[in-house]
PDB file of C-alpha atoms in Angstrom:
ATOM      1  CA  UNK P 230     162.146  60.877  64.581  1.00 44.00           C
ATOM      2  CA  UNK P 231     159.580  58.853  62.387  1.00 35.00           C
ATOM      3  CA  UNK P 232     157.565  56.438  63.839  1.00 32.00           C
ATOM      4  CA  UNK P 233     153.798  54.499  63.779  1.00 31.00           C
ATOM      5  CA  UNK P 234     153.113  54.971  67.561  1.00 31.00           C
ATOM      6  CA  UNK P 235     149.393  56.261  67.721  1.00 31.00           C
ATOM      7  CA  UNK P 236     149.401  56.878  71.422  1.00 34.00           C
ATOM      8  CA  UNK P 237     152.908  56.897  73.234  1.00 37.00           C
ATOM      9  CA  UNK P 238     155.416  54.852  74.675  1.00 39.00           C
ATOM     10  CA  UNK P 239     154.678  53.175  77.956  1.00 43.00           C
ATOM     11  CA  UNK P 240     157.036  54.426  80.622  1.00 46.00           C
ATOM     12  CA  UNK P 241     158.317  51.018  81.075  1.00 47.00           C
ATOM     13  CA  UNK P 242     160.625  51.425  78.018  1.00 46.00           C
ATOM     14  CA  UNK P 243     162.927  54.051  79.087  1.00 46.00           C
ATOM     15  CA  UNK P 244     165.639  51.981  78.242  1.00 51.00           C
ATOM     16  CA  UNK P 245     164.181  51.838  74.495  1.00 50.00           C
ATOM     17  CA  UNK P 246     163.877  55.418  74.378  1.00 47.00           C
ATOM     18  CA  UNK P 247     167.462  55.843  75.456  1.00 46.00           C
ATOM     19  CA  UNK P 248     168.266  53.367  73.201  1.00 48.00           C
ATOM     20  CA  UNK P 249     167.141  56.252  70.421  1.00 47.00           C
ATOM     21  CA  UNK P 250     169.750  58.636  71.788  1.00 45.00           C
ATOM     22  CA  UNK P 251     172.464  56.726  69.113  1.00 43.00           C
ATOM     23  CA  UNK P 252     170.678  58.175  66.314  1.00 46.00           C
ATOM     24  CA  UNK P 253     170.840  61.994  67.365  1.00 42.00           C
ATOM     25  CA  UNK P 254     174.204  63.746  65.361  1.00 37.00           C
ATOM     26  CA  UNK P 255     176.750  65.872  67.189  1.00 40.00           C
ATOM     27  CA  UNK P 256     176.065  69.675  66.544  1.00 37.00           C
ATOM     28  CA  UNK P 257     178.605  71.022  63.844  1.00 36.00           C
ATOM     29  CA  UNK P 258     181.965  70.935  65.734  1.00 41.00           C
ATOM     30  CA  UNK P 259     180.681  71.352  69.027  1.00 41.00           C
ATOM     31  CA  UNK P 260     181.847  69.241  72.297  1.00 43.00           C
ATOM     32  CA  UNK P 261     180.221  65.810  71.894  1.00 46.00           C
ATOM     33  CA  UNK P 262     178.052  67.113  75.073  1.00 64.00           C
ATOM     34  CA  UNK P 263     175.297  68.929  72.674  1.00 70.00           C
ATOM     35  CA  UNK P 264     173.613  67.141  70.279  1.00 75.00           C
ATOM     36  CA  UNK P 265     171.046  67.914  67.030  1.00 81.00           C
ATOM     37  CA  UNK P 266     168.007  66.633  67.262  1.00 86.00           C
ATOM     38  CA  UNK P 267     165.965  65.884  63.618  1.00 88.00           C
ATOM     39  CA  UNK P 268     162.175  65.987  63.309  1.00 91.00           C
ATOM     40  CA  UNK P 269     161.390  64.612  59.932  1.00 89.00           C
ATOM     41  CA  UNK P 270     158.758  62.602  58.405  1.00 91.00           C
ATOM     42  CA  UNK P 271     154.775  63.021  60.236  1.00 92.00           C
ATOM     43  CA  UNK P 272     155.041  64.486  63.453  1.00 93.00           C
ATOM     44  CA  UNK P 273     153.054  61.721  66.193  1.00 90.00           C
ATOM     45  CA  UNK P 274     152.936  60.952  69.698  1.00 89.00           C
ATOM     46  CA  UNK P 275     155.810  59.333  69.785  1.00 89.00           C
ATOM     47  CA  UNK P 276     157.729  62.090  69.045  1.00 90.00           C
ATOM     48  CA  UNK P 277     156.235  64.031  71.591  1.00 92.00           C
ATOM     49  CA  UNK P 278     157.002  61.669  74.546  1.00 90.00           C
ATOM     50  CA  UNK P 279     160.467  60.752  73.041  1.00 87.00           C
ATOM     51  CA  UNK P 280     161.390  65.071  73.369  1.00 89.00           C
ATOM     52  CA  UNK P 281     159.847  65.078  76.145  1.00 89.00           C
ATOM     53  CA  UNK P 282     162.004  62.602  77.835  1.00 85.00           C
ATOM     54  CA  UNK P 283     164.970  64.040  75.859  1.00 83.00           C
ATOM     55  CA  UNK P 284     164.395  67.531  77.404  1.00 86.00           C
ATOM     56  CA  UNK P 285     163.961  65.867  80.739  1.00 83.00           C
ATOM     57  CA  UNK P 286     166.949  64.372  80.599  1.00 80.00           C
ATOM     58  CA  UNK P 287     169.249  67.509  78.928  1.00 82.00           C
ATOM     59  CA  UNK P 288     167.501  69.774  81.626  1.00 84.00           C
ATOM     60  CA  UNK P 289     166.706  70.912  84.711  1.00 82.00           C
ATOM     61  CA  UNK P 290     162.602  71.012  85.152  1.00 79.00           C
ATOM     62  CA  UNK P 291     162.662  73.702  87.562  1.00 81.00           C
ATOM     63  CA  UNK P 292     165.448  76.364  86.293  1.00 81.00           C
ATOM     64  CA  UNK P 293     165.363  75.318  82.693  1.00 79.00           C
ATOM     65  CA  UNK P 294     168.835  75.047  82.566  1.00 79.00           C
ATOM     66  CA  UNK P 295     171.219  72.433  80.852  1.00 77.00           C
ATOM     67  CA  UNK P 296     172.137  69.712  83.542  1.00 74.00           C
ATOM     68  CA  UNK P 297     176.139  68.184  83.120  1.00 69.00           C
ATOM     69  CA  UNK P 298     174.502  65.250  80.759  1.00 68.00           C
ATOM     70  CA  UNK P 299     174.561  68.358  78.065  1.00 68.00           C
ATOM     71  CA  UNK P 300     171.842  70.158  76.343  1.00 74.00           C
ATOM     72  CA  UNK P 301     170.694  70.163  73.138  1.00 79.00           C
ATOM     73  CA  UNK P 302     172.110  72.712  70.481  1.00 76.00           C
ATOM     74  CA  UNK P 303     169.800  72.244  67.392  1.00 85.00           C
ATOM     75  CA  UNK P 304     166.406  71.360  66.202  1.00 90.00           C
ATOM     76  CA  UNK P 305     166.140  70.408  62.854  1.00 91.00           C
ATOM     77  CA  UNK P 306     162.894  70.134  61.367  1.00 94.00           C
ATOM     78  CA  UNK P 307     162.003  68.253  58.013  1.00 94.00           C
ATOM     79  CA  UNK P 308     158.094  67.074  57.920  1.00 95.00           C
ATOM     80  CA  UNK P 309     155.366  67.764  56.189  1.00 94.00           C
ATOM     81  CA  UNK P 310     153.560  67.560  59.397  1.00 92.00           C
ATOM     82  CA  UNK P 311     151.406  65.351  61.012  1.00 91.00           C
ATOM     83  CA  UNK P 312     149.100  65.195  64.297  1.00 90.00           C
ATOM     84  CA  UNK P 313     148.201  68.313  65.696  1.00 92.00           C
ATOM     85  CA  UNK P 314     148.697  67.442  69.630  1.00 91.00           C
ATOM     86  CA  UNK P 315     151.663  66.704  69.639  1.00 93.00           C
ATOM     87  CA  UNK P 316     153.272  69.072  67.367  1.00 95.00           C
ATOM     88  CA  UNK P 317     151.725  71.685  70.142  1.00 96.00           C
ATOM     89  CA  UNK P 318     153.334  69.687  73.097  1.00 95.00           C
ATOM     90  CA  UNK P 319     156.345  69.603  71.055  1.00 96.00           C
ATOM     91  CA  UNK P 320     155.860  73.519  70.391  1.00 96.00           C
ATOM     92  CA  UNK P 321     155.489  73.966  74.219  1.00 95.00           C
ATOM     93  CA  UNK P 322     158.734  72.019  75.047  1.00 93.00           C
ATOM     94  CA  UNK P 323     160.597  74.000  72.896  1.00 93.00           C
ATOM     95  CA  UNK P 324     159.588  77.663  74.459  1.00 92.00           C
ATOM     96  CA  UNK P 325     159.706  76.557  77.670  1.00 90.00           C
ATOM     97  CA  UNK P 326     163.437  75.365  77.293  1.00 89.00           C
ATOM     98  CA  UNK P 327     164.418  78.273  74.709  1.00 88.00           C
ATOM     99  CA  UNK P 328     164.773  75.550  71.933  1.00 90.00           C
ATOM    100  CA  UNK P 329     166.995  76.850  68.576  1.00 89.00           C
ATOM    101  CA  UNK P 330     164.660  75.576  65.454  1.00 92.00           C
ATOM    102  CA  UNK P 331     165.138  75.393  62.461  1.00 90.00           C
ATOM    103  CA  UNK P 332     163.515  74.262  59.146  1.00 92.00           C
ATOM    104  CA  UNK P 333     166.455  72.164  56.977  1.00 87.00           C
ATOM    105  CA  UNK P 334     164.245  71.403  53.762  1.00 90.00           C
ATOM    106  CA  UNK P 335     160.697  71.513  54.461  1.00 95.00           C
ATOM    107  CA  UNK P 336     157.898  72.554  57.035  1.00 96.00           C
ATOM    108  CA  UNK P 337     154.370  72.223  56.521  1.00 96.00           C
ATOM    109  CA  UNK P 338     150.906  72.072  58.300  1.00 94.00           C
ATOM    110  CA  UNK P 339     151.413  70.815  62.037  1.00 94.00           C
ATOM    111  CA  UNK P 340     154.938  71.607  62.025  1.00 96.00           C
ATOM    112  CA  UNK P 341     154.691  75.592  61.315  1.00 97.00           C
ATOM    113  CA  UNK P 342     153.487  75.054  65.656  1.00 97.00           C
ATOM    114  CA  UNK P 343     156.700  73.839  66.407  1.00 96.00           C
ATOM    115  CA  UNK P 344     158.602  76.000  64.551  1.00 96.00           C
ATOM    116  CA  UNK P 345     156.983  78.849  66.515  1.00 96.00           C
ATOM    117  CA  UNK P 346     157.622  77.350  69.925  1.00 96.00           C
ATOM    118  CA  UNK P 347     161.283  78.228  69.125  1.00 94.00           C
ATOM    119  CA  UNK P 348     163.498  80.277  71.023  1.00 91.00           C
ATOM    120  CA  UNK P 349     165.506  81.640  67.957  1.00 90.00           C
ATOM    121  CA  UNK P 350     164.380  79.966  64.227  1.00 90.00           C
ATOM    122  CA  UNK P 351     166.558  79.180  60.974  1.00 88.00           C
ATOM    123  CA  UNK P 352     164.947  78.803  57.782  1.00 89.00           C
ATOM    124  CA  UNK P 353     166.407  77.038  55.534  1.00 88.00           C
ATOM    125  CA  UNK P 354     163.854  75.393  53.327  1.00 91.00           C
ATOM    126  CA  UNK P 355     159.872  76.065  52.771  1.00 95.00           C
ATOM    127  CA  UNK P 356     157.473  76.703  55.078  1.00 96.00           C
ATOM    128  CA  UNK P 357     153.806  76.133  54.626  1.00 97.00           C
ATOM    129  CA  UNK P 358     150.146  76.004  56.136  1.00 96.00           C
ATOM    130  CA  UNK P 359     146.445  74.924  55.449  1.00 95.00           C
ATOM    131  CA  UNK P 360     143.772  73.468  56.922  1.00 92.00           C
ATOM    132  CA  UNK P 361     143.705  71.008  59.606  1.00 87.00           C
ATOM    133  CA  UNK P 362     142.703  67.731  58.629  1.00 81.00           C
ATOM    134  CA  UNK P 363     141.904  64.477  60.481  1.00 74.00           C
ATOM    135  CA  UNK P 364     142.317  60.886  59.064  1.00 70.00           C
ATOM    136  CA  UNK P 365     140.736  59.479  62.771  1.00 65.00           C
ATOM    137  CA  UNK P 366     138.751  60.909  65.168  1.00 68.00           C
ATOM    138  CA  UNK P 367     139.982  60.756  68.660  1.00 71.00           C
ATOM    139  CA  UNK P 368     137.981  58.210  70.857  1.00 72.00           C
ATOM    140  CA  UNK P 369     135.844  60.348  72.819  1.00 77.00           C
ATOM    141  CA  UNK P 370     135.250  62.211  70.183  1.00 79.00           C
ATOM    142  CA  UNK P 371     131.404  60.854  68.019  1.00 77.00           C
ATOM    143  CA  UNK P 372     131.041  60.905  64.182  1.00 78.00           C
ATOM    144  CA  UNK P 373     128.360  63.622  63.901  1.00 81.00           C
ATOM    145  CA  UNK P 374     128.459  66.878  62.253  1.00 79.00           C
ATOM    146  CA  UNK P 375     128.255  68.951  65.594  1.00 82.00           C
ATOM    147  CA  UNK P 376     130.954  67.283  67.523  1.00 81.00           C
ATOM    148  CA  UNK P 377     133.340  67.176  65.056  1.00 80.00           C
ATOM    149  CA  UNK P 378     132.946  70.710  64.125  1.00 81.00           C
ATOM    150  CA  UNK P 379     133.261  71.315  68.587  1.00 86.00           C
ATOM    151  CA  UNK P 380     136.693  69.246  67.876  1.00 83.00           C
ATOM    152  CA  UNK P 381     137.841  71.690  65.476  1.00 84.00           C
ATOM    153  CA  UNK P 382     137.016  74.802  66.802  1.00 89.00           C
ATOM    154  CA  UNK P 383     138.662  73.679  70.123  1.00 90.00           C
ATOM    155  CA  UNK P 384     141.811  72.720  67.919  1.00 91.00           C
ATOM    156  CA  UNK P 385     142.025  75.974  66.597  1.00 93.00           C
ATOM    157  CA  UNK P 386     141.342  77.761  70.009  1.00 95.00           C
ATOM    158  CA  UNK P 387     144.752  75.815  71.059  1.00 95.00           C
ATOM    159  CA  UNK P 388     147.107  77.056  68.090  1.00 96.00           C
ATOM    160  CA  UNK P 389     145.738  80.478  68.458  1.00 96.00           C
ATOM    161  CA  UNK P 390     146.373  80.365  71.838  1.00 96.00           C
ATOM    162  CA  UNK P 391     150.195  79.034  71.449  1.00 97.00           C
ATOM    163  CA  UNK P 392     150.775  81.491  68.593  1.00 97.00           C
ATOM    164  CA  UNK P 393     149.692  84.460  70.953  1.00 96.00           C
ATOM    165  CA  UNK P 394     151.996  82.531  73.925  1.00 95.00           C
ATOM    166  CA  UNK P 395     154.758  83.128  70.800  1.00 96.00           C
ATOM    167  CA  UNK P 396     153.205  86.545  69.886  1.00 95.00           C
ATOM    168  CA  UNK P 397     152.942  85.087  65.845  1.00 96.00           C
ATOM    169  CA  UNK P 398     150.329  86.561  64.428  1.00 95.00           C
ATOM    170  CA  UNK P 399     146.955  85.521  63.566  1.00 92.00           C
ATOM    171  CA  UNK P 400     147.018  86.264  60.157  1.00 94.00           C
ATOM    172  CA  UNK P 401     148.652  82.297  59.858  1.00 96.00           C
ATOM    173  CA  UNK P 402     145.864  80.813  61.310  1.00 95.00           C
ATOM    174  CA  UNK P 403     143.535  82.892  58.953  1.00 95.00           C
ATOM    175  CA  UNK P 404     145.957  81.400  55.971  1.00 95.00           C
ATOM    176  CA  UNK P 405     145.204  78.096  57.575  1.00 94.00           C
ATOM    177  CA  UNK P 406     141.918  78.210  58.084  1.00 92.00           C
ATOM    178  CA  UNK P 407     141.409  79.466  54.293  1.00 94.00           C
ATOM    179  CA  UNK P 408     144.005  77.241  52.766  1.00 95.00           C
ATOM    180  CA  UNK P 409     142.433  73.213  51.815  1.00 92.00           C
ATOM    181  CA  UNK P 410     143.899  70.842  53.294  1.00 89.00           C
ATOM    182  CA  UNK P 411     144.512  69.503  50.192  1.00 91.00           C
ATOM    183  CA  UNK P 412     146.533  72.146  49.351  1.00 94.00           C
ATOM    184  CA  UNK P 413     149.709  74.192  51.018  1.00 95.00           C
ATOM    185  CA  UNK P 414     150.359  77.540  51.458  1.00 96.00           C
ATOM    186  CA  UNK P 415     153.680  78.529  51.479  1.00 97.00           C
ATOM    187  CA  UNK P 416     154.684  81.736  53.352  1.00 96.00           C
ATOM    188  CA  UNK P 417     157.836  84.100  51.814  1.00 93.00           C
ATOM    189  CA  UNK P 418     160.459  85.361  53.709  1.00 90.00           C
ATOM    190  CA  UNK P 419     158.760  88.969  53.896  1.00 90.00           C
ATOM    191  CA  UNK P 420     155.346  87.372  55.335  1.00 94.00           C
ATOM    192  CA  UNK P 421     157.545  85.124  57.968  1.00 93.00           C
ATOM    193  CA  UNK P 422     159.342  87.922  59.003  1.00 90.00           C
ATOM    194  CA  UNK P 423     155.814  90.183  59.189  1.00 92.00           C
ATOM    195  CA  UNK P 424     154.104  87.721  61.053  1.00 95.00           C
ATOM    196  CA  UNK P 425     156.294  87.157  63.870  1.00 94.00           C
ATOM    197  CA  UNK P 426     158.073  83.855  62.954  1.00 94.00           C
ATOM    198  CA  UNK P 427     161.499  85.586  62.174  1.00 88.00           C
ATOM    199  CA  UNK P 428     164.654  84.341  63.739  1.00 88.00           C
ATOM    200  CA  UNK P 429     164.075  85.723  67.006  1.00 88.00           C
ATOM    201  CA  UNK P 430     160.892  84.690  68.775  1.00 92.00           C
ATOM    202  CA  UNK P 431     158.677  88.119  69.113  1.00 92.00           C
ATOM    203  CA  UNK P 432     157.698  87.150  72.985  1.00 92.00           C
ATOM    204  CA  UNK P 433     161.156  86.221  74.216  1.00 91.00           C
ATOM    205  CA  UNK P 434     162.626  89.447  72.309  1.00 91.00           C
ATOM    206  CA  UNK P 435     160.297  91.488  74.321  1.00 92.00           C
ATOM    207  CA  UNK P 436     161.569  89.639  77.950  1.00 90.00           C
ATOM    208  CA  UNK P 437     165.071  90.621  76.862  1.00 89.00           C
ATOM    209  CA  UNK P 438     163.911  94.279  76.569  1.00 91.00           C
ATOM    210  CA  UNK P 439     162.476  94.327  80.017  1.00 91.00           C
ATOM    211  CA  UNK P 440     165.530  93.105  81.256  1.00 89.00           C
ATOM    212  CA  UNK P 441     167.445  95.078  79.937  1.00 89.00           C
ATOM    213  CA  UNK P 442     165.692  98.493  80.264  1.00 91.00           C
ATOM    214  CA  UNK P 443     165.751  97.449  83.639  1.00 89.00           C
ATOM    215  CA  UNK P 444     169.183  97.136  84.418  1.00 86.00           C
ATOM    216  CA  UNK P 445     170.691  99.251  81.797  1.00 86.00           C
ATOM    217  CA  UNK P 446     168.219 101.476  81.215  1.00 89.00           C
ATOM    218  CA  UNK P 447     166.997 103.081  76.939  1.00 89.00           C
ATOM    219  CA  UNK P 448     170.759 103.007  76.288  1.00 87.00           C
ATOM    220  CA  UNK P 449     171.125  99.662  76.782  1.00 86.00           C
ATOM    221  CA  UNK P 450     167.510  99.021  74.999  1.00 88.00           C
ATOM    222  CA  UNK P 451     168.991 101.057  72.053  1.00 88.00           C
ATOM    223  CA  UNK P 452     171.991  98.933  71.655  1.00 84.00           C
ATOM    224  CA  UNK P 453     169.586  95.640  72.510  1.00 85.00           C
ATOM    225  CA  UNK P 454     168.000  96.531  69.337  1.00 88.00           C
ATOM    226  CA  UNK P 455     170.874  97.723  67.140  1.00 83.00           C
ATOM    227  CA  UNK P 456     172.118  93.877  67.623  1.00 81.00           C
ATOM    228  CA  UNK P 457     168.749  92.363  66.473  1.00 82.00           C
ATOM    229  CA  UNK P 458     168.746  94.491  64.008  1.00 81.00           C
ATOM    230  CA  UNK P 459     171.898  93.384  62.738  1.00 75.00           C
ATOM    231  CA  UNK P 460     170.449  89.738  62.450  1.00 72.00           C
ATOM    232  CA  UNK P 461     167.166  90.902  61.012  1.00 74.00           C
ATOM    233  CA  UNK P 462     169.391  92.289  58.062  1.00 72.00           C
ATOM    234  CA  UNK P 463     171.024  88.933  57.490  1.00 67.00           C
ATOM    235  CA  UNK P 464     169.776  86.628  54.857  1.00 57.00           C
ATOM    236  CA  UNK P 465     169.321  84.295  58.063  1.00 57.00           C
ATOM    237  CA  UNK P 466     169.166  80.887  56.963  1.00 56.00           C
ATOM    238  CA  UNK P 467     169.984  77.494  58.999  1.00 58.00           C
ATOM    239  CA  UNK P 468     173.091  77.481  57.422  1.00 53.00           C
ATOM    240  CA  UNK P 469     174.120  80.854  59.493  1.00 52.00           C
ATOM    241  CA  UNK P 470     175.213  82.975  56.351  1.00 56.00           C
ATOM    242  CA  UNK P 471     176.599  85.679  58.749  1.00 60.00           C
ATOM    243  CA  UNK P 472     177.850  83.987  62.049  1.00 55.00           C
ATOM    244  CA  UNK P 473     179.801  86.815  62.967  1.00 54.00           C
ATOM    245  CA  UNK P 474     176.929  89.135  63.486  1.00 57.00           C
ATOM    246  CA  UNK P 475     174.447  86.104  64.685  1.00 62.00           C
ATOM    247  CA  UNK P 476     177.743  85.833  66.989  1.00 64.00           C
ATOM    248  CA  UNK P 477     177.618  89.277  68.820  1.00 67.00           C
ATOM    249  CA  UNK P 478     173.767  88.773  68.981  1.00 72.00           C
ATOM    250  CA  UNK P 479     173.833  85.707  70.902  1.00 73.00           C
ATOM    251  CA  UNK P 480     177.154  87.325  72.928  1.00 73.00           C
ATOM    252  CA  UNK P 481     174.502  90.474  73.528  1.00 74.00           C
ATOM    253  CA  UNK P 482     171.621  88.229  75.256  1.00 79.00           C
ATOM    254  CA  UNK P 483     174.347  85.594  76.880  1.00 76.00           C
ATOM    255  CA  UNK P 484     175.049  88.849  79.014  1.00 75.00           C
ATOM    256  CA  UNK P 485     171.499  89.952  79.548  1.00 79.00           C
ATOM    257  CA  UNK P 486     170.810  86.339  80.715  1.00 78.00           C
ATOM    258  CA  UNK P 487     174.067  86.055  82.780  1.00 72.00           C
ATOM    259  CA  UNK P 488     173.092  89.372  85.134  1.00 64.00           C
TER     260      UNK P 488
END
């Protein structure tokens, strides 16, 4: 989902944006009613406004649920990032609707926000982070030394704030804050996993456990976390190295959800 828009697509060209539907790939094997979605290339407005008229369309606004057009099964993200608004619209879109992410080659700067907005995360390629950078100023924003910096401490106030929403920790904002933009720092498995952006998103993790120890008491919290611990142990990649277990995970909260 590449494109030049600065701004967004006027509403009158719903038809265009439905038009874009042709180029989103069945999901491996699945019924033809869910769909991939691809983010590559630098993340802009227009991809914001296209998801959000994709999610719109896949889902109900006020139960989050699938509607019978289908529902999307995969996010696949490929970008080396991009503007910083949308990629935290984006970000928000994808919690609210429990999106499945996942990084196929590449995921840098702007998109490590939409990466945590997911639901459950793959990572199959590299992830990376540094400083946020601006080739234009918005509008109402004047080119002097004390607004700008106001811009960019309010920018930062908004991904810390949707990386506590996603309980990620702070420590990747410090590593973008210290990191030049001209530069990218790329974060292991082990510091992925310790910061909160392992395949299971920290915040939703901790709604399962209330649900469960709610209706199924520490048992059922002791076999909630046996399963995620089985996926933690996987080499999880996007490529789902051990579907079985990733299986009887997903089984696990399908249930929890279902009750």
């Amino acid at each position: 989902m590449e494109g030049d828009c600065g701004s967004c697509f006027p509403t009158e060209k719903r038809e265009e944006l439905l038009s874009k539907l042709d180029n989103i790939q069945n999901a491996f094997g699945c019924p033809s009613k869910y769909v991939d979605v691809t983010i590559y290339g630098k993340i802009n407005y227009a991809d914001s406004i296209f998801l959000t008229f994709i999610y719109d369309l896949f889902y109900d606004k006020n139960t989050n649920k699938p509607t019978s057009f289908g529902s999307i099964w995969k996010v696949r993200l490929d970008s080396e990032g991009g503007y910083v608004e949308p990629a935290i619209n984006i970000s928000n879109i994808f919690s609210k609707y429990g999106a499945r992410v996942g990084v196929s080659n590449k995921c840098y700067s702007s998109c490590v926000l939409i990466l945590a907005g997911g639901r459950y995360r793959y990572i199959g390629g590299e992830v990376g982070v540094h400083n946020i950078s601006v080739s234009q100023l918005p509008s109402d924003v004047p080119n002097n030394p004390t607004s700008i910096n106001r811009y960019f401490a309010t920018t930062y106030e908004k991904i810390e704030n949707l990386f506590e929403r996603n309980r990620v920790s702070t420590s990747v904002l410090a590593l973008m804050k210290s990191t030049s933009s001209l530069r990218i720092r790329k974060l292991s498995r082990d510091e992925l996993n310790s910061y909160g952006l392992r395949m299971l998103n920290t915040a939703y993790e901790e709604s399962l456990r209330y649900k469960v120890s709610q209706k199924w008491g520490e048992e059922g919290v002791r076999k909630l976390a046996e399963a995620i611990a089985i996926s933690d142990a996987c080499d999880q990649d996007f490529t789902d190295n051990c579907p079985s277990d990733l299986d009887g995970l997903f089984k696990v909260i399908e249930l929890i959800e279902s009750k």
